[in-house]
Amino acid sequence: MHVSLKGFLLMFLGLLRTLRMRLDYGVWLVPRGSVVYGPNWL
């Protein structure tokens, strides 16, 4: 199955968006000293 470049990019961006939302929620679950804490994801 051939997927157009535009369709692939849209799918990729959607995946990134959900992943980023998950990371934003995950920020509250990690210790304050962790590398992934807070401002690094903004």
mmCIF file of C-alpha atoms in Angstrom:
data_model
loop_
_atom_site.group_PDB
_atom_site.id
_atom_site.type_symbol
_atom_site.label_atom_id
_atom_site.label_comp_id
_atom_site.label_asym_id
_atom_site.label_seq_id
_atom_site.Cartn_x
_atom_site.Cartn_y
_atom_site.Cartn_z
ATOM 1 C CA MET A 1 0.000 0.000 0.000
ATOM 2 C CA HIS A 2 1.390 3.350 -1.045
ATOM 3 C CA VAL A 3 0.885 6.222 1.353
ATOM 4 C CA SER A 4 1.290 9.737 0.021
ATOM 5 C CA LEU A 5 3.928 11.955 1.589
ATOM 6 C CA LYS A 6 1.299 14.427 2.742
ATOM 7 C CA GLY A 7 -0.753 11.694 4.389
ATOM 8 C CA PHE A 8 2.355 10.325 6.071
ATOM 9 C CA LEU A 9 3.303 13.760 7.405
ATOM 10 C CA LEU A 10 -0.195 14.342 8.761
ATOM 11 C CA MET A 11 -0.138 10.953 10.468
ATOM 12 C CA PHE A 12 3.337 11.655 11.848
ATOM 13 C CA LEU A 13 2.308 15.068 13.198
ATOM 14 C CA GLY A 14 -0.776 13.568 14.822
ATOM 15 C CA LEU A 15 1.398 10.922 16.460
ATOM 16 C CA LEU A 16 3.826 13.568 17.707
ATOM 17 C CA ARG A 17 0.961 15.614 19.114
ATOM 18 C CA THR A 18 -0.474 12.695 21.103
ATOM 19 C CA LEU A 19 3.019 11.713 22.230
ATOM 20 C CA ARG A 20 3.705 15.243 23.428
ATOM 21 C CA MET A 21 0.405 15.345 25.321
ATOM 22 C CA ARG A 22 1.359 12.075 26.988
ATOM 23 C CA LEU A 23 4.762 13.531 27.894
ATOM 24 C CA ASP A 24 3.147 16.662 29.328
ATOM 25 C CA TYR A 25 0.961 14.489 31.559
ATOM 26 C CA GLY A 26 3.972 12.317 32.432
ATOM 27 C CA VAL A 27 5.868 15.370 33.694
ATOM 28 C CA TRP A 28 3.843 15.253 36.890
ATOM 29 C CA LEU A 29 4.704 11.594 37.440
ATOM 30 C CA VAL A 30 8.496 11.919 37.425
ATOM 31 C CA PRO A 31 10.732 13.228 40.214
ATOM 32 C CA ARG A 32 11.614 16.904 40.203
ATOM 33 C CA GLY A 33 15.290 16.086 39.658
ATOM 34 C CA SER A 34 14.608 14.116 36.495
ATOM 35 C CA VAL A 35 15.941 15.263 33.130
ATOM 36 C CA VAL A 36 12.459 15.239 31.590
ATOM 37 C CA TYR A 37 10.968 17.566 34.180
ATOM 38 C CA GLY A 38 8.956 20.622 33.239
ATOM 39 C CA PRO A 39 10.428 23.350 31.040
ATOM 40 C CA ASN A 40 12.497 20.977 28.897
ATOM 41 C CA TRP A 41 9.342 19.922 27.051
ATOM 42 C CA LEU A 42 7.974 23.427 26.523
#
